[in-house]
Every structure is written in C-alpha cells, then in structure tokens.
Amino acid sequence: MWMSVDRKSAVPMTRQLYGRIREEILSGRLHPGARLPSSRELASRLQISRNVVLEAYDLLYAEGFLAPKQGDGTYVASGAAFTGPARKAPPVVEKVTMGYDCPPGVINFRAGTPNLKMFPTKLWLQMVKEVLLLPPEEMFAYGHPEGRQELRQAICEYVVSQREVVCHPEQIVITAGTTQAIGIACHLLIGKRLDVVLEDPITRDIQLIVKSHGAILHAVPVDSDGMRTAELPLPLNPTFVYATPSHQFPIGGTMPIQRRIELLRYAETTGAFIIEDDYDSEFRFDGPPLSSLHGLHPDRVVYIGTFSKTLCPAIRIGYLILPPQLIGLGRSRKWQSDLHNEVTSQLALARFIRLGHYLRHVTRMRKHYQQKRNDMAVTLTQRFGTRMEILGSATGLHLVARFPGCEFTQHFFAATEAAGARFYPVATHAMKLGTHRDELLLGYGNISSEEIRVGLAILAKHLDHYRRVPAPS
Ligand SMILES: Cc1ncc(COP(=O)(O)O)c(C=O)c1O
C-alpha cells in the first residue's frame, strides 16, 4: 500500500491518512479481506506518530470500512467498495440569482426596502443585551410555535390601539415575515376549495406562493381606490380573497369604506376568508393611518402584519392574526415549517415595543419617508410635467409613475441600468398579461434624495427613446 501524508497541509494528518485509506477501499483497490499494515509498521513507514495511525484506523472502524477487530490484524471489510458519483472537487455550479442583487454603484429604485442605514442599531443592541441576561432556559431552549407570549402581547396591544384590529394575543402566530404567513394561510385555507381571488396587479411573489399551493387564481383589477369590488367574480366560492386595503401593492390606492363593506359582503355570501396584508400602512403621509379591515369583521379576516418595512426585512418577523377556528391549525403548520421563530429577536422586539421605542421609531421614519416621497414627486413633476402621472403616493415606500404612450421593454431596463439606475416595471406584477406596461414602480425607501435626482435624470435621458411613435393618421 503506497501512501504519503503532507505535513504542511491544513488538513490534520489523521484526516489525511483516513481519507487516503478510505479512497483505496471505496475504489476497490484495497479489496475486502485485505490486511492493512500494523499501526506501528505504517507509522514507521510514513514517519508519523503511531497515534495518528491508530486514530485513522479507529475512524475507519467506526464507519464500517474495516472489519470488526478479531485477533491482531486490521482487515478491509466487505461491501465497502463504491465507485458511484463521489466527487473530490465541488461541482461547477452557475450562480443562482433571485434577481435581488444590484451591481454596486447602481441606484436601486427597488420598492419595499426601508432605509437600512436608519435601523436603530444602538437601541436594538441594548435590547438584545438585556434579553440575553435572562435565564438560559428562557433564552436557549425550544419554544412554542406561536412565538413568545411577550411579543404576541406587545403586538396585540399595538394592533388594537393603532390599527383597530380586534384580537386576543392567543390568536397571534409569530412568523418569518409576511412571506411565511402567506404560506401558512394558504396551507390552512387551500384544500378542497382551490379558487383564490387576488388584486391585479399584486406582488408576483404572492402570486407564485399562492399558485404553488395548487390554487386557481382569479384576478380583480384595481384603481386608485384599491380593489374594484364591483368586479369580484361571481358565481364563485373562493377559499379566500387576498387584499392590501390600506395600501394596494403596487398601485398604491386605499380602499374606501364602501368597497370594504362590499368585499366583506362578498366574503360572507361566498363563504370566503379575506387575507388582509397590512405591510406598510404605518407610513401614511397625508393623514393618520387608516383602520384595518380586520376590525370590521374579525371572524372573516386573517390579518398579516410585518416588521420588514418599519424596522428591516432581515429581521424576518411578521405575524398572523387568525380567527379562533384556525388557531390550532395555524400553530401546527408553523411548527411543521420551522418549529418557531428565533427567540432572541422576538424578546428584543417585544421589549423594543413595550418601552415605546417602536412607536418613536415609526414616527421618525414616517417623517423621513415623507421627505423622500416629496423629493421624488417634485423631481418627477419637474422632469416630466404632464407627460407623466403619479399614482399612490400617499403611503409607503414607493409610488407608481405612469407615462402614457410609453412601453417599457427589457432593452430600456438594461440601458438605464448600464447608465447607472435600476428601474422596475409594474407589469412584472400584473396578472393580466400586457397591462400596466406604461408604469414604473419607484421605491424611495433606501435611496437618498440626491440618488433620486440623479436616477430620475437618467430616466429622463432614456425615456424619449421608448415612447411609442404615434400611428400615422
Ligand atoms: C405586498 C407585500 N406584502 C408584504 C411584503 C413583506 O414581506 P415580508 O414581511 O415577508 O418581508 C411585501 C414586500 O415587499 C409586499 O410587497
């Protein structure tokens, strides 16, 4: 048996020796029943310590490569040869991208990212330090799928006082953001009834999640007042209607009470639930936040909230508020999915809310985003005047700019990105193909006012190339 070890390698000598013998056995070059040299002999041949050989042999015994010890010899076990697809080097894999990465230096108008530089890091660190002083049994053990009681209590008080939600902490399940909450809701509600009604447009991610549960999607168009409830599909018995009544994503409308009532009546008549996605209504600039739909009919509405916009998306904390008959199933689905959310940030967040830091942070951020919204709206108007229309700018971290007569193409997006600004089409989120092609989704949450100005100058420079030439009359 020819063998050597590399004394300069970062791989310990035991692992090297084990690996070489293992390779010989797997390849069949050392066949079953072959006798290995004694540990003393091999150590002397390789000029290494005998302990290294003994440890390598022990590992090979433990994994079944060597036959159970009998007498004084060391023998190769039978059935250990395998020339399958084992690789020495990792495979060459193409970079898999979900399209989130933006090249450095490019101004990113992506919607929905809050100002990451304004995350309250110091305060958060203080909260984390304080909760880490709790007894280890509190902090480091397995917990309950619905999440920490302290956080559910704090969220309950917040949504009851700020969002007119009607609920008890026991109805709340802490989730890894809205995304997981939607998955859980789909799991609970999509069974025999496969029809689901969605606003059109609505985030593509949401369409994909709902579809992945086997649902049949039905689109209801939106306008500046959110979902056009007069167009809710009939006759149909959907399992749920998905709605963003406080701030339609992406078009930005808010649903007036008449449409909310119409939607609730539809849900009652058809036996559907309503999933209310309340993702960024805290940032309403031209008046106080609107009340939730939940408070009007708590038994029919599954409410979903998130901290992705008010704090940061990386924290991955959101929540589901379930009607009583879905609580048990909701908890068990969360448990099957990932047992429960990570505990330290749940407790830190509970403390952050209870001490009043959360409301103060939201108030500060609202003023900040209002300024950005103003900068974006003013610059758009200066640059494009009446050639462009702004939609849905009263709330949130984005607005929509419509450029009648334009049709934004892949070529346009590639050209503006090459010039230094990445823009996003509303059309990506449209369920009805070919609609919303003259609209851009402009996020301002995580870019500076200067970047807004520079980015919109790039937009202006490129826009005229993409304006459709009017047909000759
Ligand atoms: C409509 C809508 N709901 C919710 C979210 C937030 O998702 P999450 O809480 O999983 O970060 C987003 C993210 O952009 C969104 O567009």
Short mmCIF file of C-alpha atoms and ligand atoms in Angstrom, two decimals:
data_model
loop_
_atom_site.label_atom_id
_atom_site.label_comp_id
_atom_site.label_asym_id
_atom_site.label_seq_id
_atom_site.Cartn_x
_atom_site.Cartn_y
_atom_site.Cartn_z
CA MET A 1 0.00 0.00 0.00
CA TRP A 2 1.68 3.21 -1.21
CA MET A 3 0.74 6.26 0.81
CA SER A 4 2.07 9.62 1.93
CA VAL A 5 0.95 12.50 4.13
CA ASP A 6 1.55 16.19 3.61
CA ARG A 7 3.00 17.74 6.76
CA LYS A 8 2.37 21.32 5.52
CA SER A 9 -1.32 20.77 4.75
CA ALA A 10 -4.04 22.47 6.85
CA VAL A 11 -5.83 19.09 6.93
CA PRO A 12 -4.83 17.20 10.10
CA MET A 13 -2.65 14.14 9.42
CA THR A 14 -5.27 11.78 10.89
CA ARG A 15 -7.86 13.08 8.40
CA GLN A 16 -5.34 12.78 5.52
CA LEU A 17 -4.47 9.19 6.34
CA TYR A 18 -8.09 8.23 6.93
CA GLY A 19 -9.05 9.85 3.60
CA ARG A 20 -6.36 8.05 1.61
CA ILE A 21 -7.21 4.61 3.01
CA ARG A 22 -10.95 5.30 2.59
CA GLU A 23 -10.36 6.22 -1.05
CA GLU A 24 -8.40 2.99 -1.63
CA ILE A 25 -11.21 0.91 -0.13
CA LEU A 26 -14.04 2.75 -1.93
CA SER A 27 -12.28 2.40 -5.28
CA GLY A 28 -11.81 -1.35 -4.71
CA ARG A 29 -8.03 -1.10 -4.96
CA LEU A 30 -7.92 -2.36 -1.38
CA HIS A 31 -10.31 -5.30 -1.64
CA PRO A 32 -12.39 -6.97 1.10
CA GLY A 33 -10.29 -9.12 3.38
CA ALA A 34 -7.03 -7.30 2.52
CA ARG A 35 -4.80 -6.91 5.52
CA LEU A 36 -3.62 -3.40 6.43
CA PRO A 37 -0.15 -2.87 7.88
CA SER A 38 0.04 -2.77 11.65
CA SER A 39 -0.17 0.70 13.16
CA ARG A 40 3.44 0.50 14.26
CA GLU A 41 4.64 -0.51 10.79
CA LEU A 42 2.61 2.16 8.93
CA ALA A 43 3.68 4.87 11.40
CA SER A 44 7.31 3.99 10.87
CA ARG A 45 6.92 3.81 7.07
CA LEU A 46 5.28 7.28 6.95
CA GLN A 47 7.49 8.76 9.69
CA ILE A 48 4.48 9.86 11.71
CA SER A 49 3.25 9.22 15.24
CA ARG A 50 1.61 5.83 15.85
CA ASN A 51 -1.33 7.66 17.49
CA VAL A 52 -2.14 9.26 14.14
CA VAL A 53 -2.46 5.83 12.53
CA LEU A 54 -4.49 4.45 15.46
CA GLU A 55 -6.93 7.38 15.26
CA ALA A 56 -7.31 6.98 11.48
CA TYR A 57 -7.94 3.24 11.87
CA ASP A 58 -10.50 3.96 14.63
CA LEU A 59 -12.41 6.29 12.31
CA LEU A 60 -12.38 3.65 9.55
CA TYR A 61 -13.64 1.02 12.00
CA ALA A 62 -16.37 3.35 13.22
CA GLU A 63 -17.63 3.91 9.67
CA GLY A 64 -17.52 0.22 8.75
CA PHE A 65 -14.58 0.36 6.28
CA LEU A 66 -12.57 -2.05 8.40
CA ALA A 67 -13.80 -5.43 9.59
CA PRO A 68 -14.67 -5.78 13.28
CA LYS A 69 -11.46 -6.36 15.23
CA GLN A 70 -10.59 -10.02 15.58
CA GLY A 71 -7.23 -11.34 16.71
CA ASP A 72 -4.38 -8.97 15.96
CA GLY A 73 -4.82 -7.94 12.29
CA THR A 74 -6.58 -5.00 10.62
CA TYR A 75 -8.67 -6.08 7.61
CA VAL A 76 -10.78 -4.35 4.98
CA ALA A 77 -14.50 -5.05 5.49
CA SER A 78 -16.64 -6.45 2.70
CA GLY A 79 -19.27 -4.30 0.96
CA ALA A 80 -17.33 -1.03 1.30
CA ALA A 81 -16.37 -0.56 -2.37
CA PHE A 82 -18.40 2.08 -4.18
CA THR A 83 -17.44 3.77 -7.40
CA GLY A 84 -20.52 6.00 -7.55
CA PRO A 85 -20.62 9.68 -8.40
CA ALA A 86 -18.47 10.67 -5.38
CA ARG A 87 -16.53 13.83 -6.21
CA LYS A 88 -13.29 15.13 -4.87
CA ALA A 89 -13.96 18.70 -6.00
CA PRO A 90 -17.25 20.59 -5.62
CA PRO A 91 -19.23 20.68 -8.88
CA VAL A 92 -19.08 23.72 -11.09
CA VAL A 93 -22.41 25.46 -10.47
CA GLU A 94 -23.69 28.54 -12.18
CA LYS A 95 -24.52 31.43 -9.83
CA VAL A 96 -28.19 31.14 -8.96
CA THR A 97 -29.74 34.58 -8.60
CA MET A 98 -33.24 35.56 -7.50
CA GLY A 99 -32.74 38.93 -9.19
CA TYR A 100 -32.25 40.82 -5.93
CA ASP A 101 -28.61 41.78 -6.41
CA CYS A 102 -27.98 45.20 -7.82
CA PRO A 103 -24.46 45.99 -9.07
CA PRO A 104 -22.53 48.31 -6.74
CA GLY A 105 -22.81 51.95 -7.70
CA VAL A 106 -26.14 51.49 -9.49
CA ILE A 107 -29.02 53.49 -7.95
CA ASN A 108 -31.63 50.92 -7.00
CA PHE A 109 -35.27 52.05 -7.23
CA ARG A 110 -36.48 48.71 -5.86
CA ALA A 111 -39.74 49.09 -3.93
CA GLY A 112 -40.26 47.92 -0.39
CA THR A 113 -36.80 48.24 1.15
CA PRO A 114 -36.75 50.63 4.12
CA ASN A 115 -33.79 52.91 4.86
CA LEU A 116 -31.32 50.35 6.15
CA LYS A 117 -28.88 52.98 7.42
CA MET A 118 -31.55 54.26 9.83
CA PHE A 119 -32.11 50.93 11.57
CA PRO A 120 -31.91 51.78 15.32
CA THR A 121 -28.77 49.68 15.82
CA LYS A 122 -27.71 51.10 19.21
CA LEU A 123 -31.12 50.66 20.80
CA TRP A 124 -31.50 47.21 19.28
CA LEU A 125 -28.14 46.13 20.66
CA GLN A 126 -29.23 47.37 24.08
CA MET A 127 -32.45 45.31 23.85
CA VAL A 128 -30.53 42.21 22.78
CA LYS A 129 -28.01 42.65 25.62
CA GLU A 130 -30.81 43.00 28.14
CA VAL A 131 -32.71 39.90 27.00
CA LEU A 132 -29.53 37.81 26.90
CA LEU A 133 -29.31 38.27 30.67
CA LEU A 134 -32.47 36.18 31.08
CA PRO A 135 -32.01 32.62 32.43
CA PRO A 136 -30.67 30.16 29.81
CA GLU A 137 -33.90 28.11 29.99
CA GLU A 138 -35.78 31.20 28.81
CA MET A 139 -33.37 32.07 26.03
CA PHE A 140 -31.89 28.95 24.55
CA ALA A 141 -34.46 26.16 24.81
CA TYR A 142 -37.00 25.03 22.21
CA GLY A 143 -40.06 27.28 22.36
CA HIS A 144 -43.69 27.34 21.25
CA PRO A 145 -44.65 27.54 17.56
CA GLU A 146 -46.91 30.56 18.05
CA GLY A 147 -43.96 32.60 19.36
CA ARG A 148 -43.10 34.31 22.61
CA GLN A 149 -46.02 35.46 24.71
CA GLU A 150 -44.25 38.78 25.45
CA LEU A 151 -44.12 39.62 21.74
CA ARG A 152 -47.66 38.46 21.00
CA GLN A 153 -48.90 40.62 23.88
CA ALA A 154 -46.95 43.67 22.62
CA ILE A 155 -48.19 43.19 19.04
CA CYS A 156 -51.75 42.71 20.25
CA GLU A 157 -51.67 45.99 22.17
CA TYR A 158 -50.14 47.72 19.15
CA VAL A 159 -52.62 46.50 16.53
CA VAL A 160 -55.62 47.04 18.81
CA SER A 161 -54.60 50.61 19.66
CA GLN A 162 -53.13 51.65 16.29
CA ARG A 163 -54.90 49.56 13.63
CA GLU A 164 -58.42 48.99 15.05
CA VAL A 165 -57.76 45.25 14.94
CA VAL A 166 -59.96 43.24 17.32
CA CYS A 167 -57.97 40.34 18.75
CA HIS A 168 -56.51 38.43 21.69
CA PRO A 169 -52.78 37.54 21.94
CA GLU A 170 -53.70 33.84 21.65
CA GLN A 171 -54.84 34.49 18.07
CA ILE A 172 -51.37 35.67 17.04
CA VAL A 173 -48.73 33.42 15.45
CA ILE A 174 -45.29 34.98 15.02
CA THR A 175 -43.92 34.16 11.56
CA ALA A 176 -40.80 34.69 9.48
CA GLY A 177 -42.34 37.75 7.81
CA THR A 178 -45.41 38.09 5.61
CA THR A 179 -43.94 35.58 3.19
CA GLN A 180 -44.16 32.69 5.65
CA ALA A 181 -47.50 33.95 6.96
CA ILE A 182 -48.98 33.75 3.45
CA GLY A 183 -47.62 30.21 3.03
CA ILE A 184 -49.23 29.16 6.33
CA ALA A 185 -52.55 30.81 5.42
CA CYS A 186 -52.52 29.06 2.03
CA HIS A 187 -51.85 25.75 3.72
CA LEU A 188 -54.80 26.30 6.08
CA LEU A 189 -57.28 27.53 3.50
CA ILE A 190 -56.48 25.87 0.18
CA GLY A 191 -57.85 22.35 0.35
CA LYS A 192 -60.90 21.19 -1.50
CA ARG A 193 -61.65 24.78 -2.48
CA LEU A 194 -58.96 25.85 -4.90
CA ASP A 195 -60.24 29.22 -6.12
CA VAL A 196 -58.41 32.26 -4.80
CA VAL A 197 -59.15 35.88 -5.68
CA LEU A 198 -56.23 38.30 -5.92
CA GLU A 199 -55.96 42.00 -6.67
CA ASP A 200 -54.40 42.62 -10.07
CA PRO A 201 -51.64 43.70 -10.05
CA ILE A 202 -50.25 42.21 -6.84
CA THR A 203 -46.69 41.24 -5.91
CA ARG A 204 -45.51 38.46 -8.18
CA ASP A 205 -44.06 36.65 -5.14
CA ILE A 206 -47.55 36.39 -3.65
CA GLN A 207 -48.97 35.03 -6.91
CA LEU A 208 -46.23 32.41 -7.00
CA ILE A 209 -46.73 31.35 -3.38
CA VAL A 210 -50.50 31.00 -3.76
CA LYS A 211 -50.10 29.13 -7.04
CA SER A 212 -47.56 26.75 -5.50
CA HIS A 213 -50.35 25.54 -3.19
CA GLY A 214 -52.35 24.38 -6.21
CA ALA A 215 -54.75 27.33 -6.23
CA ILE A 216 -56.64 28.62 -9.26
CA LEU A 217 -56.07 32.37 -9.40
CA HIS A 218 -58.81 34.90 -10.26
CA ALA A 219 -57.76 38.49 -10.89
CA VAL A 220 -59.75 41.56 -9.84
CA PRO A 221 -58.38 44.83 -11.28
CA VAL A 222 -57.52 47.77 -9.03
CA ASP A 223 -57.77 51.52 -9.46
CA SER A 224 -56.85 54.48 -7.26
CA ASP A 225 -59.32 53.18 -4.63
CA GLY A 226 -57.77 49.73 -4.47
CA MET A 227 -59.61 46.56 -5.46
CA ARG A 228 -62.59 47.15 -7.79
CA THR A 229 -65.01 45.19 -5.66
CA ALA A 230 -67.82 45.53 -8.20
CA GLU A 231 -65.75 43.14 -10.34
CA LEU A 232 -65.40 40.39 -7.74
CA PRO A 233 -66.04 37.13 -9.64
CA LEU A 234 -69.48 35.55 -9.41
CA PRO A 235 -70.63 32.83 -9.32
CA LEU A 236 -67.59 31.54 -7.44
CA ASN A 237 -66.86 30.21 -3.97
CA PRO A 238 -63.24 31.20 -3.43
CA THR A 239 -61.45 29.96 -0.36
CA PHE A 240 -60.03 33.42 0.19
CA VAL A 241 -59.64 36.89 -1.27
CA TYR A 242 -56.21 38.43 -0.87
CA ALA A 243 -56.27 42.19 -0.33
CA THR A 244 -53.98 45.10 0.57
CA PRO A 245 -56.77 47.54 1.56
CA SER A 246 -54.65 50.14 3.38
CA HIS A 247 -52.08 50.45 0.60
CA GLN A 248 -52.58 48.45 -2.55
CA PHE A 249 -49.35 46.93 -3.79
CA PRO A 250 -48.13 48.15 -6.21
CA ILE A 251 -50.62 50.77 -7.47
CA GLY A 252 -50.96 52.38 -4.03
CA GLY A 253 -54.70 53.01 -3.63
CA THR A 254 -56.56 52.81 -0.32
CA MET A 255 -59.97 51.14 -0.18
CA PRO A 256 -62.83 53.39 0.98
CA ILE A 257 -65.36 52.03 3.45
CA GLN A 258 -67.96 51.31 0.71
CA ARG A 259 -65.60 48.92 -1.07
CA ARG A 260 -64.52 47.34 2.23
CA ILE A 261 -68.15 46.60 3.06
CA GLU A 262 -68.75 45.25 -0.43
CA LEU A 263 -65.73 42.96 -0.04
CA LEU A 264 -66.93 41.72 3.36
CA ARG A 265 -70.43 41.07 1.96
CA TYR A 266 -68.86 39.09 -0.89
CA ALA A 267 -66.86 37.06 1.63
CA GLU A 268 -70.00 36.35 3.65
CA THR A 269 -72.05 35.35 0.62
CA THR A 270 -69.38 33.09 -0.84
CA GLY A 271 -68.04 31.72 2.45
CA ALA A 272 -64.56 33.06 1.66
CA PHE A 273 -61.98 34.34 4.12
CA ILE A 274 -60.20 37.61 3.44
CA ILE A 275 -56.44 37.78 3.89
CA GLU A 276 -55.55 41.35 4.78
CA ASP A 277 -51.89 42.13 4.03
CA ASP A 278 -51.13 45.27 6.05
CA TYR A 279 -47.49 45.58 5.09
CA ASP A 280 -46.64 49.31 5.30
CA SER A 281 -49.70 51.32 6.33
CA GLU A 282 -47.74 52.89 9.22
CA PHE A 283 -46.23 55.24 6.65
CA ARG A 284 -49.28 57.22 5.63
CA PHE A 285 -48.18 60.80 4.95
CA ASP A 286 -51.29 62.75 4.32
CA GLY A 287 -53.24 61.83 7.46
CA PRO A 288 -53.26 59.21 10.22
CA PRO A 289 -53.01 55.50 9.23
CA LEU A 290 -56.31 54.06 8.04
CA SER A 291 -58.07 51.46 10.17
CA SER A 292 -57.72 47.81 9.26
CA LEU A 293 -60.38 45.75 7.53
CA HIS A 294 -59.99 43.20 10.32
CA GLY A 295 -61.81 45.32 12.88
CA LEU A 296 -64.96 45.32 10.72
CA HIS A 297 -65.28 41.53 10.66
CA PRO A 298 -62.66 39.75 12.80
CA ASP A 299 -64.12 36.28 12.13
CA ARG A 300 -63.72 36.51 8.35
CA VAL A 301 -60.37 38.25 8.12
CA VAL A 302 -56.91 36.73 8.52
CA TYR A 303 -54.69 39.72 9.26
CA ILE A 304 -50.98 39.72 8.35
CA GLY A 305 -48.51 42.29 9.67
CA THR A 306 -44.73 42.60 9.27
CA PHE A 307 -41.72 44.42 10.74
CA SER A 308 -39.89 44.25 7.39
CA LYS A 309 -40.81 47.82 6.46
CA THR A 310 -40.88 49.55 9.85
CA LEU A 311 -37.59 48.00 11.05
CA CYS A 312 -35.82 45.95 8.36
CA PRO A 313 -36.53 42.91 6.19
CA ALA A 314 -33.56 40.94 7.52
CA ILE A 315 -35.18 40.66 10.95
CA ARG A 316 -37.73 38.24 9.42
CA ILE A 317 -40.51 38.86 11.91
CA GLY A 318 -44.14 39.13 10.91
CA TYR A 319 -47.39 37.83 12.36
CA LEU A 320 -50.68 36.22 11.51
CA ILE A 321 -53.85 37.05 13.40
CA LEU A 322 -56.14 34.06 12.99
CA PRO A 323 -59.87 33.63 13.62
CA PRO A 324 -60.39 31.27 16.61
CA GLN A 325 -61.20 28.18 14.47
CA LEU A 326 -57.82 28.42 12.66
CA ILE A 327 -55.54 28.98 15.68
CA GLY A 328 -54.69 25.31 16.35
CA LEU A 329 -54.07 24.52 12.69
CA GLY A 330 -52.02 27.68 12.24
CA ARG A 331 -49.75 26.84 15.16
CA SER A 332 -49.27 23.30 13.98
CA ARG A 333 -48.38 24.47 10.44
CA LYS A 334 -45.81 26.90 11.84
CA TRP A 335 -44.37 24.07 13.95
CA GLN A 336 -44.12 21.78 10.92
CA SER A 337 -42.47 24.53 8.95
CA ASP A 338 -39.65 25.61 11.30
CA LEU A 339 -40.71 24.92 14.93
CA HIS A 340 -40.73 28.63 15.82
CA ASN A 341 -39.02 31.97 15.14
CA GLU A 342 -35.61 32.62 16.66
CA VAL A 343 -36.07 33.69 20.29
CA THR A 344 -33.56 36.50 20.99
CA SER A 345 -35.01 38.85 18.37
CA GLN A 346 -38.58 38.04 19.43
CA LEU A 347 -37.79 39.09 23.00
CA ALA A 348 -35.71 42.09 21.93
CA LEU A 349 -38.59 43.27 19.72
CA ALA A 350 -41.14 42.76 22.50
CA ARG A 351 -39.01 44.94 24.75
CA PHE A 352 -38.44 47.49 21.98
CA ILE A 353 -42.21 47.87 21.55
CA ARG A 354 -43.04 47.82 25.26
CA LEU A 355 -40.55 50.59 26.09
CA GLY A 356 -42.08 52.86 23.41
CA HIS A 357 -39.06 52.75 21.08
CA TYR A 358 -41.08 51.22 18.26
CA LEU A 359 -43.70 53.95 18.03
CA ARG A 360 -41.00 56.63 18.28
CA HIS A 361 -39.01 54.93 15.52
CA VAL A 362 -42.06 54.66 13.24
CA THR A 363 -42.88 58.35 13.78
CA ARG A 364 -39.30 59.35 12.93
CA MET A 365 -39.25 57.15 9.84
CA ARG A 366 -42.63 58.43 8.66
CA LYS A 367 -41.24 62.00 8.58
CA HIS A 368 -38.14 60.75 6.79
CA TYR A 369 -40.08 58.87 4.08
CA GLN A 370 -42.47 61.78 3.66
CA GLN A 371 -39.50 63.96 2.77
CA LYS A 372 -38.26 61.34 0.27
CA ARG A 373 -41.74 60.99 -1.21
CA ASN A 374 -41.89 64.77 -1.63
CA ASP A 375 -38.45 64.83 -3.27
CA MET A 376 -39.45 62.06 -5.64
CA ALA A 377 -42.79 63.68 -6.55
CA VAL A 378 -41.27 67.15 -7.06
CA THR A 379 -38.40 65.83 -9.20
CA LEU A 380 -40.77 63.71 -11.29
CA THR A 381 -43.04 66.70 -11.89
CA GLN A 382 -40.12 68.98 -12.75
CA ARG A 383 -38.66 66.45 -15.16
CA PHE A 384 -41.79 65.12 -16.85
CA GLY A 385 -44.67 67.54 -16.07
CA THR A 386 -47.96 66.50 -17.59
CA ARG A 387 -46.36 63.73 -19.67
CA MET A 388 -46.48 61.66 -16.52
CA GLU A 389 -48.99 60.81 -13.78
CA ILE A 390 -48.11 59.87 -10.18
CA LEU A 391 -50.20 57.14 -8.56
CA GLY A 392 -50.47 56.02 -4.95
CA SER A 393 -48.02 58.38 -3.30
CA ALA A 394 -49.97 58.92 -0.04
CA THR A 395 -48.47 55.93 1.81
CA GLY A 396 -45.45 53.69 2.00
CA LEU A 397 -42.01 53.36 0.49
CA HIS A 398 -42.83 53.59 -3.21
CA LEU A 399 -45.04 55.28 -5.77
CA VAL A 400 -46.01 54.48 -9.34
CA ALA A 401 -45.26 56.79 -12.26
CA ARG A 402 -47.37 56.30 -15.38
CA PHE A 403 -46.02 57.54 -18.71
CA PRO A 404 -48.92 57.34 -21.17
CA GLY A 405 -47.72 56.25 -24.59
CA CYS A 406 -44.57 54.54 -23.27
CA GLU A 407 -43.94 50.84 -23.27
CA PHE A 408 -41.07 49.82 -21.03
CA THR A 409 -39.06 46.98 -22.51
CA GLN A 410 -36.21 44.76 -21.29
CA HIS A 411 -33.98 46.85 -23.50
CA PHE A 412 -34.98 50.03 -21.63
CA PHE A 413 -34.22 48.47 -18.25
CA ALA A 414 -30.85 47.18 -19.45
CA ALA A 415 -29.95 50.57 -20.92
CA THR A 416 -30.87 52.58 -17.81
CA GLU A 417 -29.03 50.12 -15.59
CA ALA A 418 -25.94 50.45 -17.76
CA ALA A 419 -26.29 54.22 -17.30
CA GLY A 420 -26.39 53.82 -13.50
CA ALA A 421 -30.01 53.40 -12.33
CA ARG A 422 -32.11 50.27 -11.96
CA PHE A 423 -35.86 50.69 -12.52
CA TYR A 424 -38.67 48.16 -12.08
CA PRO A 425 -41.78 47.65 -14.23
CA VAL A 426 -45.24 47.42 -12.66
CA ALA A 427 -46.04 44.95 -15.46
CA THR A 428 -44.00 42.23 -13.66
CA HIS A 429 -46.75 42.14 -11.04
CA ALA A 430 -49.68 42.19 -13.48
CA MET A 431 -51.75 39.01 -13.67
CA LYS A 432 -53.36 40.03 -16.95
CA LEU A 433 -50.56 39.98 -19.47
CA GLY A 434 -49.93 43.10 -21.48
CA THR A 435 -51.33 45.50 -18.86
CA HIS A 436 -49.53 48.23 -16.87
CA ARG A 437 -46.76 48.40 -19.46
CA ASP A 438 -46.51 52.19 -19.24
CA GLU A 439 -45.88 52.22 -15.47
CA LEU A 440 -42.73 52.23 -13.35
CA LEU A 441 -42.59 51.17 -9.72
CA LEU A 442 -40.34 53.68 -7.98
CA GLY A 443 -39.12 52.79 -4.49
CA TYR A 444 -37.52 55.58 -2.44
CA GLY A 445 -37.10 53.85 0.94
CA ASN A 446 -33.42 53.04 0.72
CA ILE A 447 -32.02 55.73 -1.61
CA SER A 448 -31.01 59.29 -0.79
CA SER A 449 -32.65 62.43 -2.17
CA GLU A 450 -29.52 63.02 -4.25
CA GLU A 451 -29.78 59.50 -5.71
CA ILE A 452 -33.44 60.16 -6.52
CA ARG A 453 -32.43 63.26 -8.50
CA VAL A 454 -29.54 61.56 -10.32
CA GLY A 455 -31.60 58.44 -11.06
CA LEU A 456 -34.54 60.40 -12.44
CA ALA A 457 -32.17 62.38 -14.66
CA ILE A 458 -31.05 59.03 -16.15
CA LEU A 459 -34.70 58.08 -16.59
CA ALA A 460 -35.43 61.36 -18.41
CA LYS A 461 -32.46 60.86 -20.73
CA HIS A 462 -33.65 57.41 -21.79
CA LEU A 463 -37.37 57.89 -21.79
CA ASP A 464 -37.89 59.51 -25.16
CA HIS A 465 -36.37 56.53 -26.97
CA TYR A 466 -39.11 54.33 -25.59
CA ARG A 467 -42.10 56.49 -26.26
CA ARG A 468 -44.22 54.74 -28.88
CA VAL A 469 -44.34 56.63 -32.15
CA PRO A 470 -47.99 57.56 -32.74
CA ALA A 471 -49.53 55.75 -35.69
CA PRO A 472 -49.91 57.99 -38.74
CA SER A 473 -53.48 59.26 -39.06
C1 LIG B 1 -47.50 43.27 -0.72
C2 LIG B 1 -46.38 42.90 0.21
N1 LIG B 1 -46.68 42.35 1.38
C3 LIG B 1 -45.70 42.05 2.25
C4 LIG B 1 -44.37 42.27 2.00
C5 LIG B 1 -43.35 41.99 3.05
O1 LIG B 1 -42.89 40.69 3.05
P1 LIG B 1 -42.06 40.15 4.28
O2 LIG B 1 -42.78 40.53 5.54
O3 LIG B 1 -42.00 38.66 4.08
O4 LIG B 1 -40.70 40.77 4.24
C6 LIG B 1 -44.01 42.81 0.78
C7 LIG B 1 -42.59 43.02 0.47
O5 LIG B 1 -42.18 43.79 -0.35
C8 LIG B 1 -45.05 43.15 -0.14
O6 LIG B 1 -44.76 43.71 -1.31
#
